[in-house]
Each structure stands twice: as C-alpha cells, then as structure tokens.
Amino acid sequence: MGEALVRGLLQARLVRPQDVLVCDPSRERREHLERTYRTRPAAGNAELARRCSLVFLAVKPQHAPQVLAEIGPEVGRGTLLVSIVAGLPLPAIERHLGAPARLVRAMPNTPALVGAGATAVCYGGSATGADRALVRRMFDAVGRTVEVEEGLMDAVTGLSGSGPAFVFTVIQALADGGVQAGLPRATALQLAAQTVLGAARMVLETGAHPIQLRDQVASPGGTTIQGIAALEAAAVPGGIMGAVLAATEQSRALARKHAP
Ligand SMILES: NC(=O)c1ccc[n+]([C@@H]2O[C@H](COP(=O)([O-])OP(=O)(O)OC[C@H]3O[C@@H](n4cnc5c(N)ncnc54)[C@H](OP(=O)(O)O)[C@@H]3O)[C@@H](O)[C@H]2O)c1
C-alpha cells in the first residue's frame, strides 16, 4: 500500500523522487523502490522522521507501536503524520508516539495500485486546513477520497477496505455463471470484470441511483428481471450487506485491542 501511494504521488507529480525517503527493513524492497521510483533510502525510521515534514505510516498494525515509538522523539508540531494502519485510532497513535504531531488517519484500498482507490480520511485535532487540502490531493492522486468522522472508520474498513475482496468474489461468480452458460473461461472473466467496471463508472459518472440504472436494463418479461429474481431468491443483496457488517465488526474488535 505504501508503494502504491509513492507511485501515485510521483505519477501525479506531487513530489519529486529525490524528495521521497523510504524505510523498509527488507534490503530487497528498498532496492526495488530505489530502482523503480528513484526514491532514496533512509537509514531507519527515526532518521526518516527527522528529515521529513510529512511521514506516512504504512506498516502492519502489529508493527505500528514499535515504529511510532521509534519516530516519536523526532516528530513535533512541524510533522504531518498520515497513518494508513487499519484499526489504529488517532488517540492510540498519539499515545504510542508520545509527541504532539499533526495527525491524519486514512483508510485506502488496494485498487490504489491501479489509480482507482477509494480512501476515507479523518483528521486529528491539530491538523490544519492546509494539511487537509494536501492529504486530499495526495489520496485523490490514487483514486477518490471522502472525509468521515473517525467513528465511521470501522464501517469504511468493512465497505471499501474489504470491499475489493467482495467484488472479486462477485466477478468470479459472474464469470462462473458465464462458463456454466457455455462461454470460454477467459472470455467470461473479461466480460465479468469489464461489466463491474462499467456499472461502477455509470453510478459514479451519471450520479443516477443504482436502482434507476438497474430498472433501465430490466425490461418487462425480459432476461434481466429473471436474473434479478434469482439474485433475490438466493438472498444475494442481504448476503453482501452481511459481509460489510461482518468486516466492520471485525475492524471494531481489532480497534478495541488498542483501547487504553
Ligand atoms: N492492503 C490493503 O488493502 C490495505 C488497505 C488499507 C489499509 N491498509 C493498511 O496499510 C498497512 C500496510 O498494509 P500492506 O498490505 O501494504 O502491508 P505490507 O505489504 O506488509 O507492507 C508493510 C511494509 O512495512 C514494512 N515494515 C515492517 N516492519 C517495519 C518497520 N519496523 N519499519 C519500517 N517498515 C517496516 C514491511 O517490510 P517487510 O515486508 O520487509 O516486513 C512492508 O514493506 C497496514 O497497516 C494495513 O492495515 C492496507
């Protein structure tokens, strides 16, 4: 996810490669980033925090407390810290950091890798208007950005954070249906993925309600309404709602682990 952000920021020309410092314990990963993006390596997390006014925290949740403790002595009000760590609330970041940085919490998703991410952001009390504008520009460089209250971050995790996996399941099921109906596998997969992409773009670009768009396709006595009846009979809409809620609950459970 950190690499996706670096790529998006460079492609959008929001930063120059020589101004991006990267810290990763794996030499192979550091060399890959240097080779691919011309970024520069930092000797450690503390050095990176000392030299950068904007710091992204993009490690797994279990590594976050240690990394925050390492960078804590180097950050201050002059540092903007953007955490994308799932399930790590702003107060927990402040506690582990032990220092007063300007904080932003963001939840991107993996389509950021192809510039089509969905990111929700919320801000710590001391983040300024300029910080907010900058953070929006950065995440807009790898997709779309919305602002939410921190209390909604678990729901965001359940919807757009986990959502790509739900949609991959839908794409697979569409393709399986096509194969069952006689299409070659590769053709079915292309048609399924492009159909999901096209339907999503219609929702975003026309602003029309999904039900309105659905009704335009479902002519009386036609093929589509038969398919929709099958979806309803299999409780697919309720199943998808349940998946979002289950993922949200799991995110809440993980966040409780960080409660003081
Ligand atoms: N993937 C998603 O869909 C997604 C979506 C939203 C948010 N997130 C959040 O983004 C964060 C990163 O997720 P990811 O999927 O990108 O994980 P990842 O691929 O494992 O990336 C984490 C990176 O942090 C490095 N790292 C580990 N310990 C470190 C340390 N002490 N100092 C500096 N770097 C260290 C890892 O290096 P090594 O591999 O060498 O250990 C790895 O390159 C997570 O907190 C996750 O909750 C992920």
PDB file of C-alpha atoms and ligand atoms in Angstrom:
ATOM      1  CA  MET A   1       0.000   0.000   0.000  1.00  0.00           C
ATOM      2  CA  GLY A   2       2.914   2.320   0.766  1.00  0.00           C
ATOM      3  CA  GLU A   3       4.380   1.591  -2.658  1.00  0.00           C
ATOM      4  CA  ALA A   4       1.018   2.326  -4.322  1.00  0.00           C
ATOM      5  CA  LEU A   5       0.980   5.734  -2.635  1.00  0.00           C
ATOM      6  CA  VAL A   6       4.561   6.511  -3.680  1.00  0.00           C
ATOM      7  CA  ARG A   7       3.728   5.566  -7.267  1.00  0.00           C
ATOM      8  CA  GLY A   8       0.552   7.696  -7.305  1.00  0.00           C
ATOM      9  CA  LEU A   9       2.258  10.737  -5.799  1.00  0.00           C
ATOM     10  CA  LEU A  10       5.122  10.524  -8.307  1.00  0.00           C
ATOM     11  CA  GLN A  11       2.823   9.953 -11.291  1.00  0.00           C
ATOM     12  CA  ALA A  12       0.715  12.958 -10.252  1.00  0.00           C
ATOM     13  CA  ARG A  13       3.964  14.963  -9.891  1.00  0.00           C
ATOM     14  CA  LEU A  14       3.004  15.992  -6.359  1.00  0.00           C
ATOM     15  CA  VAL A  15       6.535  15.153  -5.201  1.00  0.00           C
ATOM     16  CA  ARG A  16       9.916  14.578  -6.803  1.00  0.00           C
ATOM     17  CA  PRO A  17      11.546  11.144  -6.396  1.00  0.00           C
ATOM     18  CA  GLN A  18      14.601  12.651  -4.673  1.00  0.00           C
ATOM     19  CA  ASP A  19      12.295  14.155  -2.031  1.00  0.00           C
ATOM     20  CA  VAL A  20      10.816  10.768  -1.057  1.00  0.00           C
ATOM     21  CA  LEU A  21      12.605   8.843   1.700  1.00  0.00           C
ATOM     22  CA  VAL A  22      11.695   5.201   2.226  1.00  0.00           C
ATOM     23  CA  CYS A  23      12.391   2.977   5.205  1.00  0.00           C
ATOM     24  CA  ASP A  24      11.792  -0.752   4.969  1.00  0.00           C
ATOM     25  CA  PRO A  25      13.666  -3.484   6.885  1.00  0.00           C
ATOM     26  CA  SER A  26      13.973  -5.567   3.715  1.00  0.00           C
ATOM     27  CA  ARG A  27      17.013  -4.596   1.589  1.00  0.00           C
ATOM     28  CA  GLU A  28      15.357  -6.204  -1.408  1.00  0.00           C
ATOM     29  CA  ARG A  29      12.275  -3.960  -1.006  1.00  0.00           C
ATOM     30  CA  ARG A  30      14.413  -0.820  -0.544  1.00  0.00           C
ATOM     31  CA  GLU A  31      16.424  -1.605  -3.666  1.00  0.00           C
ATOM     32  CA  HIS A  32      13.254  -2.346  -5.632  1.00  0.00           C
ATOM     33  CA  LEU A  33      11.815   1.068  -4.645  1.00  0.00           C
ATOM     34  CA  GLU A  34      15.044   2.896  -5.450  1.00  0.00           C
ATOM     35  CA  ARG A  35      15.366   1.142  -8.812  1.00  0.00           C
ATOM     36  CA  THR A  36      11.731   1.545  -9.806  1.00  0.00           C
ATOM     37  CA  TYR A  37      10.918   5.025  -8.490  1.00  0.00           C
ATOM     38  CA  ARG A  38      14.341   6.630  -7.827  1.00  0.00           C
ATOM     39  CA  THR A  39      13.317   7.248  -4.204  1.00  0.00           C
ATOM     40  CA  ARG A  40      16.035   7.496  -1.546  1.00  0.00           C
ATOM     41  CA  PRO A  41      16.578   5.104   1.363  1.00  0.00           C
ATOM     42  CA  ALA A  42      16.544   6.244   4.999  1.00  0.00           C
ATOM     43  CA  ALA A  43      18.876   4.501   7.456  1.00  0.00           C
ATOM     44  CA  GLY A  44      15.995   3.947   9.874  1.00  0.00           C
ATOM     45  CA  ASN A  45      12.562   5.142  10.927  1.00  0.00           C
ATOM     46  CA  ALA A  46      13.994   7.771  13.297  1.00  0.00           C
ATOM     47  CA  GLU A  47      16.216   9.260  10.579  1.00  0.00           C
ATOM     48  CA  LEU A  48      13.297   9.319   8.156  1.00  0.00           C
ATOM     49  CA  ALA A  49      11.099  11.165  10.681  1.00  0.00           C
ATOM     50  CA  ARG A  50      13.904  13.636  11.455  1.00  0.00           C
ATOM     51  CA  ARG A  51      14.348  14.541   7.785  1.00  0.00           C
ATOM     52  CA  CYS A  52      10.725  14.583   6.595  1.00  0.00           C
ATOM     53  CA  SER A  53       7.931  17.082   7.284  1.00  0.00           C
ATOM     54  CA  LEU A  54       5.327  14.596   6.003  1.00  0.00           C
ATOM     55  CA  VAL A  55       5.501  10.983   7.189  1.00  0.00           C
ATOM     56  CA  PHE A  56       3.341   8.070   6.030  1.00  0.00           C
ATOM     57  CA  LEU A  57       2.920   5.185   8.460  1.00  0.00           C
ATOM     58  CA  ALA A  58       2.190   2.169   6.253  1.00  0.00           C
ATOM     59  CA  VAL A  59       3.260  -0.835   8.324  1.00  0.00           C
ATOM     60  CA  LYS A  60       1.126  -3.754   9.535  1.00  0.00           C
ATOM     61  CA  PRO A  61      -0.848  -2.994  12.727  1.00  0.00           C
ATOM     62  CA  GLN A  62       1.376  -5.249  14.855  1.00  0.00           C
ATOM     63  CA  HIS A  63       4.471  -3.233  13.865  1.00  0.00           C
ATOM     64  CA  ALA A  64       2.912   0.204  14.376  1.00  0.00           C
ATOM     65  CA  PRO A  65       3.539   0.674  18.156  1.00  0.00           C
ATOM     66  CA  GLN A  66       7.259  -0.033  17.744  1.00  0.00           C
ATOM     67  CA  VAL A  67       7.633   2.252  14.703  1.00  0.00           C
ATOM     68  CA  LEU A  68       5.679   5.063  16.423  1.00  0.00           C
ATOM     69  CA  ALA A  69       7.916   4.749  19.490  1.00  0.00           C
ATOM     70  CA  GLU A  70      10.999   4.974  17.203  1.00  0.00           C
ATOM     71  CA  ILE A  71       9.817   8.107  15.406  1.00  0.00           C
ATOM     72  CA  GLY A  72       8.208   9.760  18.491  1.00  0.00           C
ATOM     73  CA  PRO A  73      11.355  11.621  19.628  1.00  0.00           C
ATOM     74  CA  GLU A  74      11.858  13.033  16.102  1.00  0.00           C
ATOM     75  CA  VAL A  75       8.387  14.398  15.392  1.00  0.00           C
ATOM     76  CA  GLY A  76       6.702  17.553  16.642  1.00  0.00           C
ATOM     77  CA  ARG A  77       4.078  20.066  15.552  1.00  0.00           C
ATOM     78  CA  GLY A  78       6.140  20.573  12.396  1.00  0.00           C
ATOM     79  CA  THR A  79       5.458  16.982  11.287  1.00  0.00           C
ATOM     80  CA  LEU A  80       2.338  15.832   9.470  1.00  0.00           C
ATOM     81  CA  LEU A  81       1.883  12.116  10.177  1.00  0.00           C
ATOM     82  CA  VAL A  82      -0.521  10.194   7.935  1.00  0.00           C
ATOM     83  CA  SER A  83      -1.343   6.704   9.208  1.00  0.00           C
ATOM     84  CA  ILE A  84      -2.998   4.127   6.972  1.00  0.00           C
ATOM     85  CA  VAL A  85      -2.775   1.411   9.637  1.00  0.00           C
ATOM     86  CA  ALA A  86      -6.113  -0.411   9.848  1.00  0.00           C
ATOM     87  CA  GLY A  87      -7.823  -0.400  13.245  1.00  0.00           C
ATOM     88  CA  LEU A  88      -5.371   2.029  14.890  1.00  0.00           C
ATOM     89  CA  PRO A  89      -7.351   5.016  16.230  1.00  0.00           C
ATOM     90  CA  LEU A  90      -5.917   8.545  16.390  1.00  0.00           C
ATOM     91  CA  PRO A  91      -5.745   8.595  20.235  1.00  0.00           C
ATOM     92  CA  ALA A  92      -3.754   5.321  20.164  1.00  0.00           C
ATOM     93  CA  ILE A  93      -1.343   6.823  17.610  1.00  0.00           C
ATOM     94  CA  GLU A  94      -0.857   9.853  19.902  1.00  0.00           C
ATOM     95  CA  ARG A  95      -0.244   7.581  22.875  1.00  0.00           C
ATOM     96  CA  HIS A  96       2.340   5.378  21.129  1.00  0.00           C
ATOM     97  CA  LEU A  97       4.011   8.451  19.613  1.00  0.00           C
ATOM     98  CA  GLY A  98       4.235  10.309  22.900  1.00  0.00           C
ATOM     99  CA  ALA A  99       4.735  13.573  20.979  1.00  0.00           C
ATOM    100  CA  PRO A 100       2.438  16.251  19.532  1.00  0.00           C
ATOM    101  CA  ALA A 101       2.388  15.727  15.709  1.00  0.00           C
ATOM    102  CA  ARG A 102      -0.353  16.856  13.326  1.00  0.00           C
ATOM    103  CA  LEU A 103      -2.228  13.593  12.652  1.00  0.00           C
ATOM    104  CA  VAL A 104      -4.312  12.207   9.815  1.00  0.00           C
ATOM    105  CA  ARG A 105      -5.812   8.723   9.680  1.00  0.00           C
ATOM    106  CA  ALA A 106      -6.635   7.304   6.267  1.00  0.00           C
ATOM    107  CA  MET A 107      -8.136   4.049   5.020  1.00  0.00           C
ATOM    108  CA  PRO A 108      -7.208   3.462   1.363  1.00  0.00           C
ATOM    109  CA  ASN A 109      -7.845   0.227  -0.536  1.00  0.00           C
ATOM    110  CA  THR A 110      -5.816  -1.928  -2.925  1.00  0.00           C
ATOM    111  CA  PRO A 111      -7.258  -0.507  -6.205  1.00  0.00           C
ATOM    112  CA  ALA A 112      -4.991   2.459  -5.332  1.00  0.00           C
ATOM    113  CA  LEU A 113      -2.394   0.234  -7.042  1.00  0.00           C
ATOM    114  CA  VAL A 114      -4.100   0.971 -10.371  1.00  0.00           C
ATOM    115  CA  GLY A 115      -5.065   4.571  -9.557  1.00  0.00           C
ATOM    116  CA  ALA A 116      -8.673   3.637  -8.718  1.00  0.00           C
ATOM    117  CA  GLY A 117      -8.533   3.530  -4.935  1.00  0.00           C
ATOM    118  CA  ALA A 118     -11.273   4.605  -2.543  1.00  0.00           C
ATOM    119  CA  THR A 119      -9.875   6.364   0.521  1.00  0.00           C
ATOM    120  CA  ALA A 120     -11.588   7.746   3.597  1.00  0.00           C
ATOM    121  CA  VAL A 121      -9.716  10.220   5.789  1.00  0.00           C
ATOM    122  CA  CYS A 122     -10.277  11.747   9.208  1.00  0.00           C
ATOM    123  CA  TYR A 123      -8.175  14.327  10.983  1.00  0.00           C
ATOM    124  CA  GLY A 124      -6.638  14.762  14.407  1.00  0.00           C
ATOM    125  CA  GLY A 125      -7.469  17.993  16.255  1.00  0.00           C
ATOM    126  CA  SER A 126      -4.247  19.795  15.346  1.00  0.00           C
ATOM    127  CA  ALA A 127      -4.327  19.080  11.576  1.00  0.00           C
ATOM    128  CA  THR A 128      -4.624  22.403   9.722  1.00  0.00           C
ATOM    129  CA  GLY A 129      -6.756  23.369   6.715  1.00  0.00           C
ATOM    130  CA  ALA A 130      -3.618  23.200   4.554  1.00  0.00           C
ATOM    131  CA  ASP A 131      -2.923  19.659   5.871  1.00  0.00           C
ATOM    132  CA  ARG A 132      -6.443  18.605   4.902  1.00  0.00           C
ATOM    133  CA  ALA A 133      -6.108  20.022   1.386  1.00  0.00           C
ATOM    134  CA  LEU A 134      -2.697  18.355   0.923  1.00  0.00           C
ATOM    135  CA  VAL A 135      -3.894  14.964   2.162  1.00  0.00           C
ATOM    136  CA  ARG A 136      -6.931  15.077  -0.131  1.00  0.00           C
ATOM    137  CA  ARG A 137      -4.730  15.924  -3.113  1.00  0.00           C
ATOM    138  CA  MET A 138      -2.412  13.038  -2.305  1.00  0.00           C
ATOM    139  CA  PHE A 139      -5.136  10.412  -1.998  1.00  0.00           C
ATOM    140  CA  ASP A 140      -7.018  11.860  -4.984  1.00  0.00           C
ATOM    141  CA  ALA A 141      -3.816  11.097  -6.940  1.00  0.00           C
ATOM    142  CA  VAL A 142      -4.519   7.367  -6.437  1.00  0.00           C
ATOM    143  CA  GLY A 143      -8.326   7.430  -6.726  1.00  0.00           C
ATOM    144  CA  ARG A 144     -11.240   9.061  -4.914  1.00  0.00           C
ATOM    145  CA  THR A 145     -11.256  10.492  -1.387  1.00  0.00           C
ATOM    146  CA  VAL A 146     -14.032  11.079   1.148  1.00  0.00           C
ATOM    147  CA  GLU A 147     -13.838  12.688   4.595  1.00  0.00           C
ATOM    148  CA  VAL A 148     -15.541  10.972   7.557  1.00  0.00           C
ATOM    149  CA  GLU A 149     -15.699  11.225  11.332  1.00  0.00           C
ATOM    150  CA  GLU A 150     -13.229   8.843  12.978  1.00  0.00           C
ATOM    151  CA  GLY A 151     -16.145   6.866  14.480  1.00  0.00           C
ATOM    152  CA  LEU A 152     -17.048   5.751  10.937  1.00  0.00           C
ATOM    153  CA  MET A 153     -13.607   4.355  10.081  1.00  0.00           C
ATOM    154  CA  ASP A 154     -14.589   0.780  11.010  1.00  0.00           C
ATOM    155  CA  ALA A 155     -17.565   0.989   8.640  1.00  0.00           C
ATOM    156  CA  VAL A 156     -15.222   2.312   5.925  1.00  0.00           C
ATOM    157  CA  THR A 157     -12.901  -0.627   6.577  1.00  0.00           C
ATOM    158  CA  GLY A 158     -15.873  -3.005   6.225  1.00  0.00           C
ATOM    159  CA  LEU A 159     -17.081  -1.386   2.988  1.00  0.00           C
ATOM    160  CA  SER A 160     -14.230  -0.037   0.853  1.00  0.00           C
ATOM    161  CA  GLY A 161     -11.261  -1.553   2.741  1.00  0.00           C
ATOM    162  CA  SER A 162     -12.549  -5.126   2.482  1.00  0.00           C
ATOM    163  CA  GLY A 163     -14.865  -4.386  -0.455  1.00  0.00           C
ATOM    164  CA  PRO A 164     -12.417  -5.230  -3.277  1.00  0.00           C
ATOM    165  CA  ALA A 165     -12.365  -8.824  -1.966  1.00  0.00           C
ATOM    166  CA  PHE A 166     -16.170  -8.943  -2.015  1.00  0.00           C
ATOM    167  CA  VAL A 167     -16.232  -7.598  -5.570  1.00  0.00           C
ATOM    168  CA  PHE A 168     -13.566 -10.113  -6.674  1.00  0.00           C
ATOM    169  CA  THR A 169     -15.912 -12.799  -5.364  1.00  0.00           C
ATOM    170  CA  VAL A 170     -18.764 -11.299  -7.413  1.00  0.00           C
ATOM    171  CA  ILE A 171     -16.565 -11.130 -10.533  1.00  0.00           C
ATOM    172  CA  GLN A 172     -15.574 -14.756 -10.073  1.00  0.00           C
ATOM    173  CA  ALA A 173     -19.230 -15.760  -9.646  1.00  0.00           C
ATOM    174  CA  LEU A 174     -20.277 -13.806 -12.768  1.00  0.00           C
ATOM    175  CA  ALA A 175     -17.533 -15.498 -14.763  1.00  0.00           C
ATOM    176  CA  ASP A 176     -18.505 -18.929 -13.384  1.00  0.00           C
ATOM    177  CA  GLY A 177     -22.084 -18.260 -14.480  1.00  0.00           C
ATOM    178  CA  GLY A 178     -20.829 -17.367 -17.949  1.00  0.00           C
ATOM    179  CA  VAL A 179     -18.770 -20.570 -18.135  1.00  0.00           C
ATOM    180  CA  GLN A 180     -21.785 -22.570 -16.974  1.00  0.00           C
ATOM    181  CA  ALA A 181     -23.758 -20.934 -19.784  1.00  0.00           C
ATOM    182  CA  GLY A 182     -21.108 -22.007 -22.316  1.00  0.00           C
ATOM    183  CA  LEU A 183     -18.563 -19.155 -22.555  1.00  0.00           C
ATOM    184  CA  PRO A 184     -14.811 -19.867 -22.597  1.00  0.00           C
ATOM    185  CA  ARG A 185     -13.254 -19.046 -19.157  1.00  0.00           C
ATOM    186  CA  ALA A 186     -11.000 -16.205 -20.364  1.00  0.00           C
ATOM    187  CA  THR A 187     -13.828 -14.535 -22.284  1.00  0.00           C
ATOM    188  CA  ALA A 188     -16.190 -14.892 -19.328  1.00  0.00           C
ATOM    189  CA  LEU A 189     -13.660 -13.313 -16.940  1.00  0.00           C
ATOM    190  CA  GLN A 190     -13.021 -10.354 -19.245  1.00  0.00           C
ATOM    191  CA  LEU A 191     -16.740  -9.739 -19.712  1.00  0.00           C
ATOM    192  CA  ALA A 192     -17.403 -10.064 -15.960  1.00  0.00           C
ATOM    193  CA  ALA A 193     -14.644  -7.656 -14.874  1.00  0.00           C
ATOM    194  CA  GLN A 194     -15.448  -5.095 -17.569  1.00  0.00           C
ATOM    195  CA  THR A 195     -19.154  -5.279 -16.642  1.00  0.00           C
ATOM    196  CA  VAL A 196     -18.367  -4.473 -12.997  1.00  0.00           C
ATOM    197  CA  LEU A 197     -16.046  -1.639 -14.071  1.00  0.00           C
ATOM    198  CA  GLY A 198     -18.644  -0.210 -16.472  1.00  0.00           C
ATOM    199  CA  ALA A 199     -21.510  -0.440 -13.977  1.00  0.00           C
ATOM    200  CA  ALA A 200     -19.389   1.286 -11.303  1.00  0.00           C
ATOM    201  CA  ARG A 201     -18.451   4.079 -13.711  1.00  0.00           C
ATOM    202  CA  MET A 202     -22.112   4.593 -14.633  1.00  0.00           C
ATOM    203  CA  VAL A 203     -23.019   5.057 -10.949  1.00  0.00           C
ATOM    204  CA  LEU A 204     -20.153   7.499 -10.366  1.00  0.00           C
ATOM    205  CA  GLU A 205     -20.337   9.405 -13.656  1.00  0.00           C
ATOM    206  CA  THR A 206     -24.110   9.749 -14.154  1.00  0.00           C
ATOM    207  CA  GLY A 207     -24.949  10.282 -10.480  1.00  0.00           C
ATOM    208  CA  ALA A 208     -28.078   8.193 -11.123  1.00  0.00           C
ATOM    209  CA  HIS A 209     -29.407   5.933  -8.371  1.00  0.00           C
ATOM    210  CA  PRO A 210     -28.334   2.278  -8.832  1.00  0.00           C
ATOM    211  CA  ILE A 211     -31.966   1.134  -8.779  1.00  0.00           C
ATOM    212  CA  GLN A 212     -32.823   3.610 -11.572  1.00  0.00           C
ATOM    213  CA  LEU A 213     -29.916   2.263 -13.652  1.00  0.00           C
ATOM    214  CA  ARG A 214     -30.966  -1.310 -12.867  1.00  0.00           C
ATOM    215  CA  ASP A 215     -34.571  -0.650 -13.918  1.00  0.00           C
ATOM    216  CA  GLN A 216     -33.367   0.760 -17.265  1.00  0.00           C
ATOM    217  CA  VAL A 217     -31.839  -2.661 -18.045  1.00  0.00           C
ATOM    218  CA  ALA A 218     -34.721  -4.784 -16.717  1.00  0.00           C
ATOM    219  CA  SER A 219     -37.428  -4.702 -19.393  1.00  0.00           C
ATOM    220  CA  PRO A 220     -40.826  -6.308 -18.612  1.00  0.00           C
ATOM    221  CA  GLY A 221     -40.744 -10.064 -19.106  1.00  0.00           C
ATOM    222  CA  GLY A 222     -37.113  -9.812 -20.241  1.00  0.00           C
ATOM    223  CA  THR A 223     -33.927 -11.658 -19.380  1.00  0.00           C
ATOM    224  CA  THR A 224     -32.542  -9.301 -16.722  1.00  0.00           C
ATOM    225  CA  ILE A 225     -35.578  -9.354 -14.431  1.00  0.00           C
ATOM    226  CA  GLN A 226     -35.343 -13.167 -14.423  1.00  0.00           C
ATOM    227  CA  GLY A 227     -31.749 -12.876 -13.244  1.00  0.00           C
ATOM    228  CA  ILE A 228     -32.665 -10.291 -10.596  1.00  0.00           C
ATOM    229  CA  ALA A 229     -35.395 -12.629  -9.304  1.00  0.00           C
ATOM    230  CA  ALA A 230     -32.743 -15.365  -8.973  1.00  0.00           C
ATOM    231  CA  LEU A 231     -30.445 -12.980  -7.052  1.00  0.00           C
ATOM    232  CA  GLU A 232     -33.262 -12.033  -4.665  1.00  0.00           C
ATOM    233  CA  ALA A 233     -34.247 -15.702  -4.183  1.00  0.00           C
ATOM    234  CA  ALA A 234     -30.639 -16.502  -3.232  1.00  0.00           C
ATOM    235  CA  ALA A 235     -30.634 -13.527  -0.782  1.00  0.00           C
ATOM    236  CA  VAL A 236     -27.546 -12.092  -2.515  1.00  0.00           C
ATOM    237  CA  PRO A 237     -28.236  -8.416  -1.579  1.00  0.00           C
ATOM    238  CA  GLY A 238     -28.656  -9.363   2.104  1.00  0.00           C
ATOM    239  CA  GLY A 239     -25.553 -11.543   1.928  1.00  0.00           C
ATOM    240  CA  ILE A 240     -23.445  -8.651   0.642  1.00  0.00           C
ATOM    241  CA  MET A 241     -24.817  -6.325   3.347  1.00  0.00           C
ATOM    242  CA  GLY A 242     -23.917  -9.017   5.884  1.00  0.00           C
ATOM    243  CA  ALA A 243     -20.359  -9.209   4.548  1.00  0.00           C
ATOM    244  CA  VAL A 244     -19.855  -5.449   5.044  1.00  0.00           C
ATOM    245  CA  LEU A 245     -21.268  -5.654   8.574  1.00  0.00           C
ATOM    246  CA  ALA A 246     -19.141  -8.702   9.481  1.00  0.00           C
ATOM    247  CA  ALA A 247     -15.979  -6.944   8.264  1.00  0.00           C
ATOM    248  CA  THR A 248     -16.971  -3.777  10.168  1.00  0.00           C
ATOM    249  CA  GLU A 249     -17.436  -5.802  13.366  1.00  0.00           C
ATOM    250  CA  GLN A 250     -14.015  -7.388  12.940  1.00  0.00           C
ATOM    251  CA  SER A 251     -12.461  -3.934  12.456  1.00  0.00           C
ATOM    252  CA  ARG A 252     -14.170  -2.780  15.693  1.00  0.00           C
ATOM    253  CA  ALA A 253     -12.813  -5.838  17.510  1.00  0.00           C
ATOM    254  CA  LEU A 254      -9.271  -5.105  16.261  1.00  0.00           C
ATOM    255  CA  ALA A 255      -9.586  -1.420  17.282  1.00  0.00           C
ATOM    256  CA  ARG A 256     -10.654  -2.471  20.818  1.00  0.00           C
ATOM    257  CA  LYS A 257      -7.242  -4.132  21.212  1.00  0.00           C
ATOM    258  CA  HIS A 258      -5.683  -0.651  21.018  1.00  0.00           C
ATOM    259  CA  ALA A 259      -8.038   0.830  23.628  1.00  0.00           C
ATOM    260  CA  PRO A 260      -6.152   2.191  26.679  1.00  0.00           C
TER     261      PRO A 260
HETATM  262  N1  LIG B   1      -3.630  -3.846   1.802  1.00  0.00           N
HETATM  263  C1  LIG B   1      -4.776  -3.188   1.970  1.00  0.00           C
HETATM  264  O1  LIG B   1      -5.799  -3.417   1.322  1.00  0.00           O
HETATM  265  C2  LIG B   1      -4.851  -2.081   2.976  1.00  0.00           C
HETATM  266  C3  LIG B   1      -5.915  -1.170   2.894  1.00  0.00           C
HETATM  267  C4  LIG B   1      -5.963  -0.131   3.826  1.00  0.00           C
HETATM  268  C5  LIG B   1      -5.003  -0.035   4.808  1.00  0.00           C
HETATM  269  N2  LIG B   1      -4.035  -0.954   4.873  1.00  0.00           N
HETATM  270  C6  LIG B   1      -3.042  -0.820   5.942  1.00  0.00           C
HETATM  271  O2  LIG B   1      -1.815  -0.493   5.357  1.00  0.00           O
HETATM  272  C7  LIG B   1      -0.779  -1.024   6.172  1.00  0.00           C
HETATM  273  C8  LIG B   1       0.185  -1.764   5.271  1.00  0.00           C
HETATM  274  O3  LIG B   1      -0.509  -2.849   4.681  1.00  0.00           O
HETATM  275  P1  LIG B   1       0.114  -3.614   3.448  1.00  0.00           P
HETATM  276  O4  LIG B   1      -0.920  -4.556   2.976  1.00  0.00           O
HETATM  277  O5  LIG B   1       0.720  -2.641   2.485  1.00  0.00           O
HETATM  278  O6  LIG B   1       1.276  -4.438   4.218  1.00  0.00           O
HETATM  279  P2  LIG B   1       2.725  -4.881   3.712  1.00  0.00           P
HETATM  280  O7  LIG B   1       2.698  -5.172   2.263  1.00  0.00           O
HETATM  281  O8  LIG B   1       3.201  -5.924   4.672  1.00  0.00           O
HETATM  282  O9  LIG B   1       3.583  -3.549   3.892  1.00  0.00           O
HETATM  283  C9  LIG B   1       4.127  -3.176   5.128  1.00  0.00           C
HETATM  284  C10 LIG B   1       5.554  -2.735   4.894  1.00  0.00           C
HETATM  285  O10 LIG B   1       6.101  -2.275   6.134  1.00  0.00           O
HETATM  286  C11 LIG B   1       7.389  -2.813   6.263  1.00  0.00           C
HETATM  287  N3  LIG B   1       7.818  -2.866   7.661  1.00  0.00           N
HETATM  288  C12 LIG B   1       7.640  -3.866   8.561  1.00  0.00           C
HETATM  289  N4  LIG B   1       8.202  -3.513   9.754  1.00  0.00           N
HETATM  290  C13 LIG B   1       8.744  -2.294   9.590  1.00  0.00           C
HETATM  291  C14 LIG B   1       9.478  -1.438  10.444  1.00  0.00           C
HETATM  292  N5  LIG B   1       9.760  -1.749  11.711  1.00  0.00           N
HETATM  293  N6  LIG B   1       9.897  -0.236   9.949  1.00  0.00           N
HETATM  294  C15 LIG B   1       9.630   0.099   8.673  1.00  0.00           C
HETATM  295  N7  LIG B   1       8.954  -0.676   7.812  1.00  0.00           N
HETATM  296  C16 LIG B   1       8.510  -1.862   8.261  1.00  0.00           C
HETATM  297  C17 LIG B   1       7.267  -4.199   5.658  1.00  0.00           C
HETATM  298  O11 LIG B   1       8.532  -4.712   5.368  1.00  0.00           O
HETATM  299  P3  LIG B   1       8.743  -6.311   5.317  1.00  0.00           P
HETATM  300  O12 LIG B   1       7.777  -6.838   4.305  1.00  0.00           O
HETATM  301  O13 LIG B   1      10.163  -6.442   4.938  1.00  0.00           O
HETATM  302  O14 LIG B   1       8.429  -6.806   6.714  1.00  0.00           O
HETATM  303  C18 LIG B   1       6.429  -3.905   4.416  1.00  0.00           C
HETATM  304  O15 LIG B   1       7.217  -3.472   3.328  1.00  0.00           O
HETATM  305  C19 LIG B   1      -1.434  -1.933   7.202  1.00  0.00           C
HETATM  306  O16 LIG B   1      -1.460  -1.292   8.465  1.00  0.00           O
HETATM  307  C20 LIG B   1      -2.824  -2.114   6.707  1.00  0.00           C
HETATM  308  O17 LIG B   1      -3.738  -2.212   7.790  1.00  0.00           O
HETATM  309  C21 LIG B   1      -3.897  -1.958   3.954  1.00  0.00           C
END
